[in-house]
PDB file of C-alpha atoms in Angstrom:
ATOM      1  CA  MET A  29      -0.095  -0.234   0.441  1.00  0.00           C
ATOM      2  CA  LYS A  30       1.484   3.460  -1.186  1.00  0.00           C
ATOM      3  CA  GLN A  31       0.996   6.020   0.819  1.00  0.00           C
ATOM      4  CA  THR A  32       0.712   9.559  -1.134  1.00  0.00           C
ATOM      5  CA  LEU A  33       1.418  13.263   0.471  1.00  0.00           C
ATOM      6  CA  THR A  34      -0.829  16.216  -0.267  1.00  0.00           C
ATOM      7  CA  VAL A  35       0.579  18.961  -0.263  1.00  0.00           C
ATOM      8  CA  THR A  36      -1.695  22.439   0.475  1.00  0.00           C
ATOM      9  CA  HIS A  37      -0.717  25.741   0.850  1.00  0.00           C
ATOM     10  CA  ARG A  38      -3.009  27.332   2.839  1.00  0.00           C
ATOM     11  CA  TYR A  39      -0.472  29.162   4.891  1.00  0.00           C
ATOM     12  CA  ASP A  40       1.931  30.281   1.947  1.00  0.00           C
ATOM     13  CA  ASP A  41       0.745  33.632   2.881  1.00  0.00           C
ATOM     14  CA  ILE A  42       2.075  33.899   7.204  1.00  0.00           C
ATOM     15  CA  ILE A  43       4.581  31.245   6.856  1.00  0.00           C
ATOM     16  CA  ASP A  44       7.340  34.004   5.981  1.00  0.00           C
ATOM     17  CA  LEU A  45       6.417  36.759   8.727  1.00  0.00           C
ATOM     18  CA  PRO A  46       8.345  37.471  11.503  1.00  0.00           C
ATOM     19  CA  HIS A  47       6.638  36.279  14.808  1.00  0.00           C
ATOM     20  CA  HIS A  48       4.543  38.884  16.514  1.00  0.00           C
ATOM     21  CA  THR A  49       5.096  41.165  19.132  1.00  0.00           C
ATOM     22  CA  SER A  50       3.115  42.686  21.426  1.00  0.00           C
ATOM     23  CA  SER A  51       3.555  46.507  22.203  1.00  0.00           C
ATOM     24  CA  ILE A  52       0.672  45.980  24.794  1.00  0.00           C
ATOM     25  CA  HIS A  53       1.671  42.480  26.868  1.00  0.00           C
ATOM     26  CA  PRO A  54       5.927  43.327  27.694  1.00  0.00           C
ATOM     27  CA  ARG A  55       6.826  39.512  27.410  1.00  0.00           C
ATOM     28  CA  MET A  56       7.332  37.140  29.437  1.00  0.00           C
ATOM     29  CA  PRO A  57      10.100  36.062  31.233  1.00  0.00           C
ATOM     30  CA  VAL A  58      11.563  32.493  30.349  1.00  0.00           C
ATOM     31  CA  ARG A  59      11.451  31.671  34.227  1.00  0.00           C
ATOM     32  CA  ASP A  60       8.046  32.555  34.253  1.00  0.00           C
ATOM     33  CA  ARG A  61       7.495  30.117  30.677  1.00  0.00           C
ATOM     34  CA  ALA A  62       9.346  27.023  31.460  1.00  0.00           C
ATOM     35  CA  ALA A  63       7.103  27.475  35.282  1.00  0.00           C
ATOM     36  CA  GLN A  64       3.664  26.528  32.747  1.00  0.00           C
ATOM     37  CA  PHE A  65       5.722  23.503  32.216  1.00  0.00           C
ATOM     38  CA  ALA A  66       6.685  21.916  35.494  1.00  0.00           C
ATOM     39  CA  PRO A  67       5.752  18.568  36.569  1.00  0.00           C
ATOM     40  CA  PHE A  68       2.311  19.092  38.231  1.00  0.00           C
ATOM     41  CA  ALA A  69       1.300  17.081  41.795  1.00  0.00           C
ATOM     42  CA  ALA A  70      -1.687  15.479  41.293  1.00  0.00           C
ATOM     43  CA  LEU A  71      -1.357  13.673  44.201  1.00  0.00           C
ATOM     44  CA  VAL A  72      -0.854  16.612  46.838  1.00  0.00           C
ATOM     45  CA  GLY A  73      -0.101  15.964  50.499  1.00  0.00           C
ATOM     46  CA  HIS A  74       0.021  11.858  49.314  1.00  0.00           C
ATOM     47  CA  ARG A  75       3.242  11.000  50.204  1.00  0.00           C
ATOM     48  CA  ALA A  76       2.982  12.890  53.758  1.00  0.00           C
ATOM     49  CA  ALA A  77      -0.088  10.750  54.201  1.00  0.00           C
ATOM     50  CA  ILE A  78       1.868   7.504  53.602  1.00  0.00           C
ATOM     51  CA  GLN A  79       4.386   8.250  56.222  1.00  0.00           C
ATOM     52  CA  GLU A  80       1.697   9.531  59.283  1.00  0.00           C
ATOM     53  CA  THR A  81      -0.145   6.516  58.628  1.00  0.00           C
ATOM     54  CA  ALA A  82       3.471   4.117  58.845  1.00  0.00           C
ATOM     55  CA  ARG A  83       4.875   6.304  62.051  1.00  0.00           C
ATOM     56  CA  LEU A  84       4.402   3.942  64.597  1.00  0.00           C
ATOM     57  CA  THR A  85       2.756   4.455  67.264  1.00  0.00           C
ATOM     58  CA  ASP A  86       3.379   3.121  71.745  1.00  0.00           C
ATOM     59  CA  CYS A  87      -0.127   0.995  73.323  1.00  0.00           C
ATOM     60  CA  ARG A  88      -0.418   2.168  76.743  1.00  0.00           C
ATOM     61  CA  VAL A  89       0.217  -0.218  79.476  1.00  0.00           C
ATOM     62  CA  GLU A  90      -2.092  -0.702  82.429  1.00  0.00           C
ATOM     63  CA  LEU A  91      -0.227  -0.415  84.826  1.00  0.00           C
ATOM     64  CA  THR A  92      -1.222  -3.280  87.864  1.00  0.00           C
ATOM     65  CA  GLU A  93      -2.249  -2.346  91.318  1.00  0.00           C
ATOM     66  CA  ASP A  94       1.190  -2.999  93.413  1.00  0.00           C
ATOM     67  CA  GLU A  95       2.790  -0.962  90.757  1.00  0.00           C
ATOM     68  CA  LYS A  96       0.020   2.230  91.183  1.00  0.00           C
ATOM     69  CA  ALA A  97       0.477   1.735  94.498  1.00  0.00           C
ATOM     70  CA  ILE A  98       4.533   1.917  94.902  1.00  0.00           C
ATOM     71  CA  LEU A  99       4.158   4.514  91.987  1.00  0.00           C
ATOM     72  CA  ASP A 100       2.125   6.318  95.197  1.00  0.00           C
ATOM     73  CA  LEU A 101       4.426   5.769  97.791  1.00  0.00           C
ATOM     74  CA  ARG A 102       7.274   7.350  95.308  1.00  0.00           C
ATOM     75  CA  LEU A 103       5.002  10.122  94.834  1.00  0.00           C
ATOM     76  CA  ARG A 104       4.124  10.886  98.491  1.00  0.00           C
ATOM     77  CA  THR A 105       8.006  10.711  99.933  1.00  0.00           C
ATOM     78  CA  ILE A 106       9.525  13.001  96.795  1.00  0.00           C
ATOM     79  CA  LEU A 107       5.837  15.772  97.998  1.00  0.00           C
ATOM     80  CA  GLU A 108       7.527  15.352 101.931  1.00  0.00           C
ATOM     81  CA  ARG A 109      10.384  16.887 100.560  1.00  0.00           C
ATOM     82  CA  LYS A 110       9.179  19.347  98.365  1.00  0.00           C
ATOM     83  CA  GLU A 111      10.960  21.987 100.218  1.00  0.00           C
ATOM     84  CA  GLU A 112      14.969  20.282  99.463  1.00  0.00           C
ATOM     85  CA  ARG A 113      13.651  20.636  95.455  1.00  0.00           C
ATOM     86  CA  PRO A 114      14.431  16.945  94.769  1.00  0.00           C
ATOM     87  CA  GLU A 115      15.261  16.457  91.498  1.00  0.00           C
ATOM     88  CA  VAL A 116      12.772  13.730  89.506  1.00  0.00           C
ATOM     89  CA  SER A 117      12.372  11.827  86.520  1.00  0.00           C
ATOM     90  CA  ILE A 118       9.200  11.089  85.494  1.00  0.00           C
ATOM     91  CA  CYS A 119       8.263   8.866  82.305  1.00  0.00           C
ATOM     92  CA  TYR A 120       4.249   9.226  81.508  1.00  0.00           C
ATOM     93  CA  PHE A 121       2.165   7.808  78.304  1.00  0.00           C
ATOM     94  CA  LYS A 122       1.722  10.422  75.953  1.00  0.00           C
ATOM     95  CA  PRO A 123      -0.953  10.360  73.994  1.00  0.00           C
ATOM     96  CA  ASP A 124      -0.804  11.095  70.177  1.00  0.00           C
ATOM     97  CA  ARG A 125      -3.009  13.592  68.555  1.00  0.00           C
ATOM     98  CA  LYS A 126      -3.010  12.017  66.034  1.00  0.00           C
ATOM     99  CA  LYS A 127      -3.221   8.268  65.518  1.00  0.00           C
ATOM    100  CA  THR A 128      -4.377   5.683  68.735  1.00  0.00           C
ATOM    101  CA  GLY A 129      -1.627   4.614  70.671  1.00  0.00           C
ATOM    102  CA  GLY A 130       1.863   7.328  71.705  1.00  0.00           C
ATOM    103  CA  ALA A 131       4.837   7.655  73.074  1.00  0.00           C
ATOM    104  CA  TYR A 132       6.085   6.869  76.736  1.00  0.00           C
ATOM    105  CA  VAL A 133       8.483  10.177  77.474  1.00  0.00           C
ATOM    106  CA  THR A 134      10.228  10.413  80.087  1.00  0.00           C
ATOM    107  CA  ILE A 135      10.578  14.482  81.374  1.00  0.00           C
ATOM    108  CA  THR A 136      13.155  15.790  84.326  1.00  0.00           C
ATOM    109  CA  GLY A 137      13.136  18.405  85.933  1.00  0.00           C
ATOM    110  CA  VAL A 138      11.565  20.284  89.915  1.00  0.00           C
ATOM    111  CA  ILE A 139       8.195  19.091  91.174  1.00  0.00           C
ATOM    112  CA  LYS A 140       6.701  22.836  92.120  1.00  0.00           C
ATOM    113  CA  LYS A 141       2.846  21.280  92.943  1.00  0.00           C
ATOM    114  CA  PHE A 142       0.806  18.588  93.353  1.00  0.00           C
ATOM    115  CA  ASP A 143      -3.038  19.314  92.204  1.00  0.00           C
ATOM    116  CA  GLY A 144      -5.128  16.240  93.114  1.00  0.00           C
ATOM    117  CA  ILE A 145      -8.172  18.132  91.912  1.00  0.00           C
ATOM    118  CA  ALA A 146      -7.639  18.275  88.294  1.00  0.00           C
ATOM    119  CA  GLY A 147      -4.822  15.016  88.976  1.00  0.00           C
ATOM    120  CA  ASN A 148      -1.973  16.724  87.118  1.00  0.00           C
ATOM    121  CA  LEU A 149       1.326  17.449  88.153  1.00  0.00           C
ATOM    122  CA  VAL A 150       2.931  20.636  87.799  1.00  0.00           C
ATOM    123  CA  LEU A 151       6.789  21.451  87.154  1.00  0.00           C
ATOM    124  CA  GLU A 152       8.647  24.062  87.029  1.00  0.00           C
ATOM    125  CA  ASN A 153       9.378  24.405  83.793  1.00  0.00           C
ATOM    126  CA  GLY A 154       5.309  24.684  83.252  1.00  0.00           C
ATOM    127  CA  ASP A 155       5.251  21.206  81.799  1.00  0.00           C
ATOM    128  CA  CYS A 156       1.587  19.457  83.516  1.00  0.00           C
ATOM    129  CA  ILE A 157       1.570  15.593  83.873  1.00  0.00           C
ATOM    130  CA  PRO A 158      -1.916  14.281  83.965  1.00  0.00           C
ATOM    131  CA  ILE A 159      -0.974  11.373  86.684  1.00  0.00           C
ATOM    132  CA  GLU A 160      -2.918   8.794  85.392  1.00  0.00           C
ATOM    133  CA  ASP A 161      -0.606   8.806  82.670  1.00  0.00           C
ATOM    134  CA  VAL A 162       2.929   8.421  85.139  1.00  0.00           C
ATOM    135  CA  VAL A 163       4.360   5.160  84.770  1.00  0.00           C
ATOM    136  CA  ALA A 164       7.680   5.335  86.281  1.00  0.00           C
ATOM    137  CA  ILE A 165       9.413   8.289  89.175  1.00  0.00           C
ATOM    138  CA  LYS A 166      12.337   8.204  89.664  1.00  0.00           C
ATOM    139  CA  ALA A 167      14.157  10.730  92.060  1.00  0.00           C
ATOM    140  CA  GLU A 168      17.636  10.910  94.242  1.00  0.00           C
ATOM    141  CA  ILE A 169      16.582  11.997  97.764  1.00  0.00           C
TER     142      ILE A 169
END
């Protein structure tokens, strides 16, 4: 099968004319013109969503009654000697804001007060730790 090429002369009158330059609109800078052809991110946020899903969290550990009694005794001992300003290390569960679970965080500081009504330990640096999230307390007394 042989193909034939059909020649048309529809644009012969304009083919050799100079490129049009607008007298009203300034030429677009090459950098801006190139931005028109930049890759398009059709799935904006997809990578962040995958990373968030892959991020691991810890499950909250429930303490036994004996472990709670030991923590209570340690806390009472520390609070009785609060005037000595002992430095304490408190390990507590910090719930994740976006997913179920959370992380165990250890913070070191001096206890400013124990708010029994709200159930919080307040440190001198302003950190507020819910007593129900505390899993370990260490102090050098």
